[in-house]
PDB file of C-alpha atoms in Angstrom:
ATOM      1  CA  MET A   1     -39.279  35.431  34.105  1.00 52.00           C
ATOM      2  CA  SER A   2     -38.256  34.204  30.672  1.00 63.00           C
ATOM      3  CA  PHE A   3     -36.268  31.135  29.735  1.00 68.00           C
ATOM      4  CA  ARG A   4     -33.716  33.304  27.902  1.00 74.00           C
ATOM      5  CA  ASP A   5     -33.002  35.411  31.003  1.00 73.00           C
ATOM      6  CA  LEU A   6     -32.526  32.324  33.142  1.00 74.00           C
ATOM      7  CA  ARG A   7     -30.233  30.712  30.572  1.00 77.00           C
ATOM      8  CA  ASN A   8     -28.167  33.901  30.153  1.00 76.00           C
ATOM      9  CA  PHE A   9     -27.818  34.241  33.922  1.00 77.00           C
ATOM     10  CA  THR A  10     -26.560  30.676  34.410  1.00 76.00           C
ATOM     11  CA  GLU A  11     -24.070  31.056  31.544  1.00 79.00           C
ATOM     12  CA  MET A  12     -22.790  34.389  32.894  1.00 79.00           C
ATOM     13  CA  MET A  13     -22.325  32.985  36.400  1.00 79.00           C
ATOM     14  CA  ARG A  14     -20.421  30.033  34.971  1.00 80.00           C
ATOM     15  CA  ALA A  15     -18.209  32.361  32.926  1.00 80.00           C
ATOM     16  CA  LEU A  16     -17.587  34.640  35.919  1.00 79.00           C
ATOM     17  CA  GLY A  17     -16.287  31.672  37.916  1.00 80.00           C
ATOM     18  CA  TYR A  18     -19.071  31.189  40.463  1.00 79.00           C
ATOM     19  CA  PRO A  19     -17.999  28.113  42.470  1.00 78.00           C
ATOM     20  CA  ARG A  20     -21.472  26.595  42.699  1.00 77.00           C
ATOM     21  CA  LEU A  21     -23.386  25.116  39.775  1.00 76.00           C
ATOM     22  CA  VAL A  22     -26.530  27.170  39.151  1.00 75.00           C
ATOM     23  CA  SER A  23     -29.237  25.396  37.175  1.00 71.00           C
ATOM     24  CA  MET A  24     -32.606  26.503  35.898  1.00 66.00           C
ATOM     25  CA  GLU A  25     -34.419  24.373  38.456  1.00 72.00           C
ATOM     26  CA  ASN A  26     -33.012  26.359  41.395  1.00 73.00           C
ATOM     27  CA  PHE A  27     -35.462  29.214  40.829  1.00 72.00           C
ATOM     28  CA  ARG A  28     -38.671  27.216  40.292  1.00 75.00           C
ATOM     29  CA  THR A  29     -39.516  27.732  43.963  1.00 79.00           C
ATOM     30  CA  PRO A  30     -38.429  30.504  46.391  1.00 79.00           C
ATOM     31  CA  ASN A  31     -34.819  29.944  47.481  1.00 77.00           C
ATOM     32  CA  PHE A  32     -33.652  32.944  49.512  1.00 81.00           C
ATOM     33  CA  GLY A  33     -30.477  31.214  50.699  1.00 81.00           C
ATOM     34  CA  LEU A  34     -29.204  30.776  47.141  1.00 81.00           C
ATOM     35  CA  VAL A  35     -30.184  34.333  46.163  1.00 81.00           C
ATOM     36  CA  ALA A  36     -28.392  35.749  49.220  1.00 82.00           C
ATOM     37  CA  GLU A  37     -25.280  33.670  48.472  1.00 84.00           C
ATOM     38  CA  ILE A  38     -25.227  34.856  44.835  1.00 83.00           C
ATOM     39  CA  LEU A  39     -25.741  38.481  45.902  1.00 84.00           C
ATOM     40  CA  ILE A  40     -22.862  38.293  48.382  1.00 83.00           C
ATOM     41  CA  TRP A  41     -20.597  36.740  45.747  1.00 84.00           C
ATOM     42  CA  LEU A  42     -21.520  39.361  43.128  1.00 82.00           C
ATOM     43  CA  VAL A  43     -21.006  42.262  45.541  1.00 82.00           C
ATOM     44  CA  LYS A  44     -17.645  40.827  46.660  1.00 82.00           C
ATOM     45  CA  SER A  45     -16.634  40.485  43.013  1.00 80.00           C
ATOM     46  CA  TYR A  46     -17.524  44.111  42.423  1.00 78.00           C
ATOM     47  CA  GLU A  47     -16.064  45.476  45.694  1.00 79.00           C
ATOM     48  CA  PRO A  48     -13.942  42.963  47.690  1.00 77.00           C
ATOM     49  CA  GLN A  49     -13.767  45.298  50.710  1.00 77.00           C
ATOM     50  CA  MET A  50     -17.564  45.493  51.079  1.00 78.00           C
ATOM     51  CA  ASP A  51     -18.879  43.940  54.312  1.00 76.00           C
ATOM     52  CA  LEU A  52     -22.406  42.535  54.063  1.00 77.00           C
ATOM     53  CA  PRO A  53     -24.468  40.865  56.816  1.00 73.00           C
ATOM     54  CA  SER A  54     -24.464  37.103  56.362  1.00 73.00           C
ATOM     55  CA  ASP A  55     -27.303  36.283  58.774  1.00 74.00           C
ATOM     56  CA  VAL A  56     -30.558  35.926  56.803  1.00 79.00           C
ATOM     57  CA  GLU A  57     -32.517  33.586  59.055  1.00 80.00           C
ATOM     58  CA  THR A  58     -35.247  35.964  60.203  1.00 83.00           C
ATOM     59  CA  GLU A  59     -37.531  38.189  58.152  1.00 83.00           C
ATOM     60  CA  SER A  60     -36.019  41.415  59.500  1.00 83.00           C
ATOM     61  CA  ASP A  61     -32.485  40.169  58.720  1.00 82.00           C
ATOM     62  CA  ARG A  62     -33.508  39.401  55.145  1.00 83.00           C
ATOM     63  CA  VAL A  63     -35.086  42.822  54.695  1.00 85.00           C
ATOM     64  CA  PHE A  64     -31.976  44.526  56.074  1.00 85.00           C
ATOM     65  CA  PHE A  65     -29.741  42.406  53.811  1.00 84.00           C
ATOM     66  CA  ILE A  66     -31.741  43.220  50.660  1.00 84.00           C
ATOM     67  CA  LYS A  67     -31.764  46.949  51.503  1.00 86.00           C
ATOM     68  CA  ALA A  68     -28.001  46.956  52.087  1.00 85.00           C
ATOM     69  CA  VAL A  69     -27.319  45.285  48.737  1.00 83.00           C
ATOM     70  CA  ALA A  70     -29.712  47.570  46.843  1.00 83.00           C
ATOM     71  CA  GLN A  71     -28.238  50.699  48.449  1.00 84.00           C
ATOM     72  CA  PHE A  72     -24.669  49.594  47.684  1.00 82.00           C
ATOM     73  CA  MET A  73     -25.402  48.824  44.014  1.00 81.00           C
ATOM     74  CA  ALA A  74     -27.316  52.106  43.621  1.00 83.00           C
ATOM     75  CA  THR A  75     -24.518  54.270  45.067  1.00 81.00           C
ATOM     76  CA  LYS A  76     -21.470  52.408  43.740  1.00 78.00           C
ATOM     77  CA  ALA A  77     -22.596  50.909  40.421  1.00 76.00           C
ATOM     78  CA  HIS A  78     -25.698  53.031  39.668  1.00 79.00           C
ATOM     79  CA  ILE A  79     -27.769  49.852  39.298  1.00 81.00           C
ATOM     80  CA  ARG A  80     -31.357  50.135  40.474  1.00 83.00           C
ATOM     81  CA  LEU A  81     -32.652  46.862  41.915  1.00 82.00           C
ATOM     82  CA  ASN A  82     -36.222  45.839  42.658  1.00 80.00           C
ATOM     83  CA  THR A  83     -36.048  44.818  46.328  1.00 79.00           C
ATOM     84  CA  LYS A  84     -39.474  43.164  46.240  1.00 81.00           C
ATOM     85  CA  ARG A  85     -38.417  40.747  43.493  1.00 79.00           C
ATOM     86  CA  LEU A  86     -35.152  39.989  45.277  1.00 79.00           C
ATOM     87  CA  TYR A  87     -37.021  39.240  48.490  1.00 79.00           C
ATOM     88  CA  GLN A  88     -39.339  36.826  46.648  1.00 76.00           C
ATOM     89  CA  ALA A  89     -36.178  34.827  45.682  1.00 74.00           C
ATOM     90  CA  GLU A  90     -37.815  33.047  42.759  1.00 76.00           C
ATOM     91  CA  GLY A  91     -37.781  33.379  38.982  1.00 73.00           C
ATOM     92  CA  TYR A  92     -38.384  37.134  38.937  1.00 76.00           C
ATOM     93  CA  ALA A  93     -35.294  37.652  41.121  1.00 78.00           C
ATOM     94  CA  VAL A  94     -33.193  36.398  38.192  1.00 78.00           C
ATOM     95  CA  LYS A  95     -33.895  39.619  36.292  1.00 79.00           C
ATOM     96  CA  GLU A  96     -32.474  41.657  39.154  1.00 81.00           C
ATOM     97  CA  LEU A  97     -29.459  39.379  39.537  1.00 80.00           C
ATOM     98  CA  LEU A  98     -28.925  39.589  35.795  1.00 79.00           C
ATOM     99  CA  LYS A  99     -28.456  43.371  36.068  1.00 82.00           C
ATOM    100  CA  ILE A 100     -25.394  42.895  38.317  1.00 81.00           C
ATOM    101  CA  SER A 101     -23.946  39.846  36.560  1.00 78.00           C
ATOM    102  CA  SER A 102     -24.214  41.492  33.116  1.00 80.00           C
ATOM    103  CA  VAL A 103     -22.106  44.439  34.305  1.00 81.00           C
ATOM    104  CA  LEU A 104     -19.384  42.123  35.638  1.00 80.00           C
ATOM    105  CA  TYR A 105     -19.610  39.902  32.543  1.00 79.00           C
ATOM    106  CA  ASN A 106     -19.209  42.862  30.172  1.00 81.00           C
ATOM    107  CA  ALA A 107     -16.242  44.118  32.215  1.00 80.00           C
ATOM    108  CA  MET A 108     -14.614  40.685  31.972  1.00 79.00           C
ATOM    109  CA  LYS A 109     -15.210  40.560  28.208  1.00 78.00           C
ATOM    110  CA  THR A 110     -13.745  44.038  27.828  1.00 79.00           C
ATOM    111  CA  LYS A 111     -10.650  42.969  29.769  1.00 71.00           C
ATOM    112  CA  GLU A 112     -10.236  39.823  27.639  1.00 69.00           C
ATOM    113  CA  LEU A 113     -10.653  41.857  24.434  1.00 70.00           C
ATOM    114  CA  SER A 114      -8.060  44.372  25.616  1.00 65.00           C
ATOM    115  CA  GLY A 115      -5.713  41.481  26.473  1.00 60.00           C
ATOM    116  CA  GLN A 116      -6.106  40.019  22.957  1.00 62.00           C
ATOM    117  CA  GLU A 117      -5.460  43.407  21.386  1.00 57.00           C
ATOM    118  CA  ALA A 118      -2.405  43.804  23.592  1.00 55.00           C
ATOM    119  CA  GLY A 119      -1.055  40.422  22.437  1.00 55.00           C
ATOM    120  CA  GLN A 120      -1.539  41.373  18.795  1.00 56.00           C
ATOM    121  CA  GLU A 121       0.182  44.703  19.294  1.00 52.00           C
ATOM    122  CA  GLU A 122       3.105  43.076  21.113  1.00 51.00           C
ATOM    123  CA  SER A 123       3.587  40.692  18.204  1.00 50.00           C
ATOM    124  CA  SER A 124       3.854  43.734  15.926  1.00 47.00           C
ATOM    125  CA  ARG A 125       6.304  45.427  18.335  1.00 45.00           C
ATOM    126  CA  PHE A 126       3.765  47.806  19.814  1.00 42.00           C
ATOM    127  CA  LYS A 127       3.264  48.146  23.571  1.00 45.00           C
ATOM    128  CA  PHE A 128      -0.139  48.242  25.222  1.00 44.00           C
ATOM    129  CA  ASP A 129      -1.038  48.326  28.902  1.00 51.00           C
ATOM    130  CA  LEU A 130      -3.071  45.226  29.764  1.00 47.00           C
ATOM    131  CA  GLY A 131      -4.569  46.857  32.860  1.00 53.00           C
ATOM    132  CA  SER A 132      -5.602  50.105  31.202  1.00 57.00           C
ATOM    133  CA  ARG A 133      -9.282  49.142  30.944  1.00 69.00           C
ATOM    134  CA  VAL A 134      -9.345  47.841  34.515  1.00 74.00           C
ATOM    135  CA  SER A 135      -7.732  51.037  35.775  1.00 76.00           C
ATOM    136  CA  GLU A 136     -10.289  53.094  33.826  1.00 80.00           C
ATOM    137  CA  LEU A 137     -13.103  51.081  35.421  1.00 81.00           C
ATOM    138  CA  LYS A 138     -11.656  51.624  38.895  1.00 83.00           C
ATOM    139  CA  GLU A 139     -11.215  55.335  38.201  1.00 83.00           C
ATOM    140  CA  ALA A 140     -14.809  55.595  36.967  1.00 86.00           C
ATOM    141  CA  ARG A 141     -16.014  53.775  40.088  1.00 85.00           C
ATOM    142  CA  ARG A 142     -14.012  56.123  42.302  1.00 85.00           C
ATOM    143  CA  LEU A 143     -15.354  59.193  40.507  1.00 88.00           C
ATOM    144  CA  ALA A 144     -18.917  57.885  40.765  1.00 88.00           C
ATOM    145  CA  SER A 145     -18.608  57.369  44.526  1.00 85.00           C
ATOM    146  CA  GLU A 146     -16.939  60.780  44.889  1.00 87.00           C
ATOM    147  CA  ILE A 147     -19.724  62.483  42.908  1.00 91.00           C
ATOM    148  CA  THR A 148     -22.320  60.748  45.092  1.00 88.00           C
ATOM    149  CA  ALA A 149     -20.541  61.894  48.272  1.00 85.00           C
ATOM    150  CA  LYS A 150     -20.201  65.457  46.959  1.00 88.00           C
ATOM    151  CA  GLY A 151     -23.878  65.506  46.013  1.00 85.00           C
ATOM    152  CA  ALA A 152     -24.911  64.354  49.484  1.00 84.00           C
ATOM    153  CA  SER A 153     -22.659  66.981  51.070  1.00 84.00           C
ATOM    154  CA  LEU A 154     -24.082  69.677  48.781  1.00 87.00           C
ATOM    155  CA  TYR A 155     -27.608  68.609  49.681  1.00 83.00           C
ATOM    156  CA  ASP A 156     -26.827  68.941  53.402  1.00 83.00           C
ATOM    157  CA  LEU A 157     -25.256  72.366  52.903  1.00 83.00           C
ATOM    158  CA  LEU A 158     -28.232  73.585  50.896  1.00 84.00           C
ATOM    159  CA  GLY A 159     -30.464  72.438  53.740  1.00 83.00           C
ATOM    160  CA  GLU A 160     -28.590  74.803  56.057  1.00 83.00           C
ATOM    161  CA  GLU A 161     -28.866  77.740  53.629  1.00 83.00           C
ATOM    162  CA  ALA A 162     -31.949  79.232  55.331  1.00 81.00           C
ATOM    163  CA  GLU A 163     -30.183  79.619  58.681  1.00 83.00           C
ATOM    164  CA  LEU A 164     -26.918  80.693  57.090  1.00 83.00           C
ATOM    165  CA  ARG A 165     -28.702  83.329  54.989  1.00 84.00           C
ATOM    166  CA  GLU A 166     -29.970  85.048  58.150  1.00 83.00           C
ATOM    167  CA  ARG A 167     -26.521  84.986  59.739  1.00 82.00           C
ATOM    168  CA  ARG A 168     -24.924  86.331  56.568  1.00 80.00           C
ATOM    169  CA  ALA A 169     -27.435  89.165  56.325  1.00 81.00           C
ATOM    170  CA  ALA A 170     -26.881  90.078  59.997  1.00 79.00           C
ATOM    171  CA  ALA A 171     -23.086  90.082  59.503  1.00 72.00           C
ATOM    172  CA  ILE A 172     -23.358  92.290  56.430  1.00 75.00           C
ATOM    173  CA  ALA A 173     -25.732  94.699  58.161  1.00 75.00           C
ATOM    174  CA  ARG A 174     -23.479  95.055  61.200  1.00 71.00           C
ATOM    175  CA  PRO A 175     -21.379  98.270  61.043  1.00 70.00           C
ATOM    176  CA  LEU A 176     -17.633  97.789  60.615  1.00 64.00           C
ATOM    177  CA  GLU A 177     -15.320  98.745  63.466  1.00 70.00           C
ATOM    178  CA  ILE A 178     -12.190 100.589  62.318  1.00 77.00           C
ATOM    179  CA  ASN A 179      -9.996  99.177  65.083  1.00 79.00           C
ATOM    180  CA  GLU A 180     -10.839  95.535  64.323  1.00 76.00           C
ATOM    181  CA  THR A 181     -10.387  96.108  60.591  1.00 77.00           C
ATOM    182  CA  GLU A 182      -7.029  97.810  61.104  1.00 83.00           C
ATOM    183  CA  LYS A 183      -5.904  95.024  63.425  1.00 84.00           C
ATOM    184  CA  ALA A 184      -6.878  92.347  60.903  1.00 83.00           C
ATOM    185  CA  LEU A 185      -5.092  94.191  58.075  1.00 87.00           C
ATOM    186  CA  ARG A 186      -1.911  94.553  60.137  1.00 89.00           C
ATOM    187  CA  ALA A 187      -1.960  90.846  60.967  1.00 90.00           C
ATOM    188  CA  ALA A 188      -2.424  89.997  57.293  1.00 91.00           C
ATOM    189  CA  ILE A 189       0.419  92.354  56.277  1.00 92.00           C
ATOM    190  CA  LYS A 190       2.702  90.827  58.896  1.00 91.00           C
ATOM    191  CA  GLU A 191       1.899  87.351  57.678  1.00 91.00           C
ATOM    192  CA  VAL A 192       2.592  88.325  54.056  1.00 92.00           C
ATOM    193  CA  GLN A 193       5.907  89.955  55.049  1.00 91.00           C
ATOM    194  CA  GLY A 194       6.952  86.793  56.871  1.00 90.00           C
ATOM    195  CA  SER A 195       6.108  84.730  53.815  1.00 90.00           C
ATOM    196  CA  VAL A 196       8.147  87.093  51.614  1.00 92.00           C
ATOM    197  CA  GLU A 197      11.157  86.823  53.936  1.00 90.00           C
ATOM    198  CA  ASN A 198      10.955  83.047  53.872  1.00 88.00           C
ATOM    199  CA  SER A 199      10.767  83.096  50.073  1.00 87.00           C
ATOM    200  CA  LYS A 200      13.833  85.398  49.859  1.00 86.00           C
ATOM    201  CA  GLU A 201      15.778  83.124  52.206  1.00 86.00           C
ATOM    202  CA  MET A 202      14.858  80.099  50.113  1.00 86.00           C
ATOM    203  CA  LEU A 203      15.933  81.915  46.932  1.00 84.00           C
ATOM    204  CA  GLY A 204      19.282  82.748  48.545  1.00 81.00           C
ATOM    205  CA  ASN A 205      19.788  79.112  49.469  1.00 84.00           C
ATOM    206  CA  VAL A 206      18.897  78.066  45.933  1.00 84.00           C
ATOM    207  CA  ALA A 207      21.510  80.481  44.498  1.00 80.00           C
ATOM    208  CA  SER A 208      24.251  79.148  46.792  1.00 82.00           C
ATOM    209  CA  ASP A 209      23.273  75.554  45.993  1.00 85.00           C
ATOM    210  CA  GLU A 210      23.356  76.384  42.283  1.00 87.00           C
ATOM    211  CA  VAL A 211      26.910  77.764  42.551  1.00 85.00           C
ATOM    212  CA  SER A 212      28.021  74.679  44.483  1.00 87.00           C
ATOM    213  CA  LEU A 213      26.449  72.326  41.949  1.00 90.00           C
ATOM    214  CA  GLU A 214      28.037  74.189  39.042  1.00 90.00           C
ATOM    215  CA  GLY A 215      31.440  73.813  40.710  1.00 89.00           C
ATOM    216  CA  LYS A 216      30.921  70.085  41.192  1.00 92.00           C
ATOM    217  CA  ILE A 217      29.715  69.667  37.597  1.00 93.00           C
ATOM    218  CA  GLU A 218      32.754  71.501  36.273  1.00 93.00           C
ATOM    219  CA  LYS A 219      35.069  69.332  38.361  1.00 93.00           C
ATOM    220  CA  LYS A 220      33.398  66.152  37.102  1.00 94.00           C
ATOM    221  CA  ARG A 221      33.631  67.450  33.533  1.00 93.00           C
ATOM    222  CA  GLN A 222      37.386  68.009  33.904  1.00 94.00           C
ATOM    223  CA  ASP A 223      37.837  64.525  35.368  1.00 94.00           C
ATOM    224  CA  LEU A 224      35.863  63.043  32.488  1.00 94.00           C
ATOM    225  CA  GLU A 225      37.970  64.881  29.896  1.00 94.00           C
ATOM    226  CA  ARG A 226      41.188  63.762  31.619  1.00 93.00           C
ATOM    227  CA  ASN A 227      40.053  60.116  31.684  1.00 93.00           C
ATOM    228  CA  ARG A 228      38.982  60.287  28.034  1.00 92.00           C
ATOM    229  CA  LYS A 229      42.437  61.550  26.984  1.00 91.00           C
ATOM    230  CA  ARG A 230      44.102  58.835  29.034  1.00 90.00           C
ATOM    231  CA  LEU A 231      41.927  56.195  27.387  1.00 89.00           C
ATOM    232  CA  GLN A 232      42.845  57.452  23.922  1.00 88.00           C
ATOM    233  CA  THR A 233      46.533  57.329  24.852  1.00 85.00           C
ATOM    234  CA  LEU A 234      46.259  53.763  26.094  1.00 81.00           C
ATOM    235  CA  GLN A 235      44.387  52.693  22.982  1.00 80.00           C
ATOM    236  CA  SER A 236      47.014  54.218  20.656  1.00 81.00           C
ATOM    237  CA  VAL A 237      49.980  52.479  22.386  1.00 79.00           C
ATOM    238  CA  ARG A 238      50.665  48.928  21.194  1.00 77.00           C
ATOM    239  CA  PRO A 239      51.888  46.630  24.004  1.00 76.00           C
ATOM    240  CA  SER A 240      55.317  44.987  23.614  1.00 78.00           C
ATOM    241  CA  PHE A 241      53.895  41.474  23.898  1.00 83.00           C
ATOM    242  CA  MET A 242      51.516  41.840  20.965  1.00 83.00           C
ATOM    243  CA  ASP A 243      54.134  40.660  18.411  1.00 83.00           C
ATOM    244  CA  GLU A 244      54.792  37.508  20.381  1.00 88.00           C
ATOM    245  CA  TYR A 245      51.037  37.067  20.826  1.00 88.00           C
ATOM    246  CA  ASP A 246      50.484  37.235  17.045  1.00 89.00           C
ATOM    247  CA  ARG A 247      53.198  34.616  16.420  1.00 90.00           C
ATOM    248  CA  MET A 248      51.796  32.319  19.079  1.00 93.00           C
ATOM    249  CA  GLU A 249      48.337  32.703  17.605  1.00 92.00           C
ATOM    250  CA  VAL A 250      49.600  31.594  14.178  1.00 93.00           C
ATOM    251  CA  ASP A 251      51.386  28.604  15.749  1.00 94.00           C
ATOM    252  CA  LEU A 252      48.255  27.749  17.711  1.00 95.00           C
ATOM    253  CA  GLN A 253      46.200  27.751  14.527  1.00 94.00           C
ATOM    254  CA  LYS A 254      48.625  25.308  12.888  1.00 94.00           C
ATOM    255  CA  LEU A 255      48.681  23.056  15.964  1.00 95.00           C
ATOM    256  CA  TYR A 256      44.909  23.067  16.053  1.00 95.00           C
ATOM    257  CA  GLU A 257      44.697  21.977  12.410  1.00 95.00           C
ATOM    258  CA  THR A 258      47.177  19.139  13.128  1.00 95.00           C
ATOM    259  CA  TYR A 259      45.166  18.134  16.184  1.00 95.00           C
ATOM    260  CA  VAL A 260      41.938  18.048  14.199  1.00 95.00           C
ATOM    261  CA  GLU A 261      43.500  15.889  11.505  1.00 95.00           C
ATOM    262  CA  LYS A 262      44.945  13.409  14.022  1.00 95.00           C
ATOM    263  CA  PHE A 263      41.709  13.296  15.955  1.00 94.00           C
ATOM    264  CA  ARG A 264      39.816  12.528  12.733  1.00 94.00           C
ATOM    265  CA  ASN A 265      42.259   9.740  11.865  1.00 95.00           C
ATOM    266  CA  LEU A 266      42.087   8.312  15.387  1.00 95.00           C
ATOM    267  CA  SER A 267      38.295   8.265  15.270  1.00 93.00           C
ATOM    268  CA  PHE A 268      38.389   6.462  11.916  1.00 94.00           C
ATOM    269  CA  LEU A 269      40.862   3.861  13.183  1.00 95.00           C
ATOM    270  CA  GLU A 270      38.830   3.264  16.336  1.00 93.00           C
ATOM    271  CA  ALA A 271      35.737   2.733  14.211  1.00 93.00           C
ATOM    272  CA  GLN A 272      37.661   0.220  12.017  1.00 94.00           C
ATOM    273  CA  LEU A 273      38.917  -1.571  15.138  1.00 94.00           C
ATOM    274  CA  ASP A 274      35.392  -1.830  16.518  1.00 93.00           C
ATOM    275  CA  ASP A 275      34.193  -3.293  13.208  1.00 93.00           C
ATOM    276  CA  TYR A 276      37.043  -5.835  13.287  1.00 94.00           C
ATOM    277  CA  HIS A 277      36.260  -6.875  16.857  1.00 93.00           C
ATOM    278  CA  ARG A 278      32.607  -7.267  15.948  1.00 93.00           C
ATOM    279  CA  LEU A 279      33.461  -9.502  12.962  1.00 94.00           C
ATOM    280  CA  GLU A 280      35.783 -11.624  15.130  1.00 94.00           C
ATOM    281  CA  GLN A 281      33.050 -12.010  17.724  1.00 93.00           C
ATOM    282  CA  ASP A 282      30.582 -13.086  15.027  1.00 93.00           C
ATOM    283  CA  ARG A 283      33.085 -15.645  13.713  1.00 93.00           C
ATOM    284  CA  LEU A 284      33.696 -17.051  17.195  1.00 93.00           C
ATOM    285  CA  GLU A 285      29.987 -17.345  17.840  1.00 92.00           C
ATOM    286  CA  GLU A 286      29.485 -19.060  14.466  1.00 93.00           C
ATOM    287  CA  ALA A 287      32.331 -21.485  15.192  1.00 92.00           C
ATOM    288  CA  GLU A 288      30.895 -22.310  18.620  1.00 92.00           C
ATOM    289  CA  ASN A 289      27.488 -22.939  17.080  1.00 92.00           C
ATOM    290  CA  THR A 290      29.070 -25.239  14.470  1.00 92.00           C
ATOM    291  CA  LEU A 291      30.973 -27.206  17.138  1.00 92.00           C
ATOM    292  CA  ARG A 292      27.857 -27.486  19.271  1.00 90.00           C
ATOM    293  CA  THR A 293      25.896 -28.811  16.252  1.00 90.00           C
ATOM    294  CA  ILE A 294      28.606 -31.386  15.454  1.00 91.00           C
ATOM    295  CA  GLN A 295      28.693 -32.502  19.102  1.00 89.00           C
ATOM    296  CA  LEU A 296      24.931 -32.949  19.194  1.00 89.00           C
ATOM    297  CA  ASN A 297      24.983 -34.982  15.966  1.00 88.00           C
ATOM    298  CA  TYR A 298      27.778 -37.144  17.337  1.00 86.00           C
ATOM    299  CA  GLU A 299      25.933 -37.829  20.564  1.00 85.00           C
ATOM    300  CA  ARG A 300      22.783 -38.783  18.653  1.00 85.00           C
ATOM    301  CA  ARG A 301      24.669 -41.247  16.436  1.00 85.00           C
ATOM    302  CA  ARG A 302      26.445 -42.727  19.424  1.00 82.00           C
ATOM    303  CA  GLY A 303      23.244 -43.129  21.328  1.00 75.00           C
ATOM    304  CA  SER A 304      21.540 -44.846  18.415  1.00 66.00           C
TER     305      SER A 304
END
């Protein structure tokens, strides 16, 4: 275990959003509980539908858990894990955990980079699908699992080739019976004739539907042309009230100008009146202060 690997792993887990704080001191001594928790979280991040055993109390449960995780990552993500190091659950297990976290971290960085490029392209009036990289990753994962399944199926079929070869050779060596062959050919011909009749019937229905649709389209076209001519006629005719409307619009414009002028004058006069009231209030307050001062002076002289 190197200090750089441990530091990179803690930083990646923090960037991926792992809810628990992982420090460098957690892997000084064996800590299988923490390793199992991190493995479950990483597998769930990679495949949320994956169901892993959570009981790791006994030795057999831990072995089964490690094998399940290693098999899943090998088949789904093509990541080969060292099960012995994972079982030790100490510093050397960080290298194996780093293999999984680096894949998820690179995928997250790729998604963020694609999102930044999408924002730049949108600002320049170009469209870009933000989930294109994620969809490509999902498609690649699906193809990888499909290839693995196909390979396993092919391996099983090749294992049965020895028995099937003998059966195939016996079937080829068996002499053909004319009656069975003729019966099979007649059944095939009958099936083909039935398929041809069905196809002809479908073609006849398509022709009748085509004639009906053409009639409906022609009717709609005539209605559209009739409505277009009516619209042109209505647009060319000037209503009788338009002259009165033009005169009223001119009068309204004049009334509006008069209203604006009077409103401006009224606002000015109200502002002048407010200024006058404010000056009168200041004068009254000044007079009251003067009277109060004179009264105080008088009371002092009288008291002395």
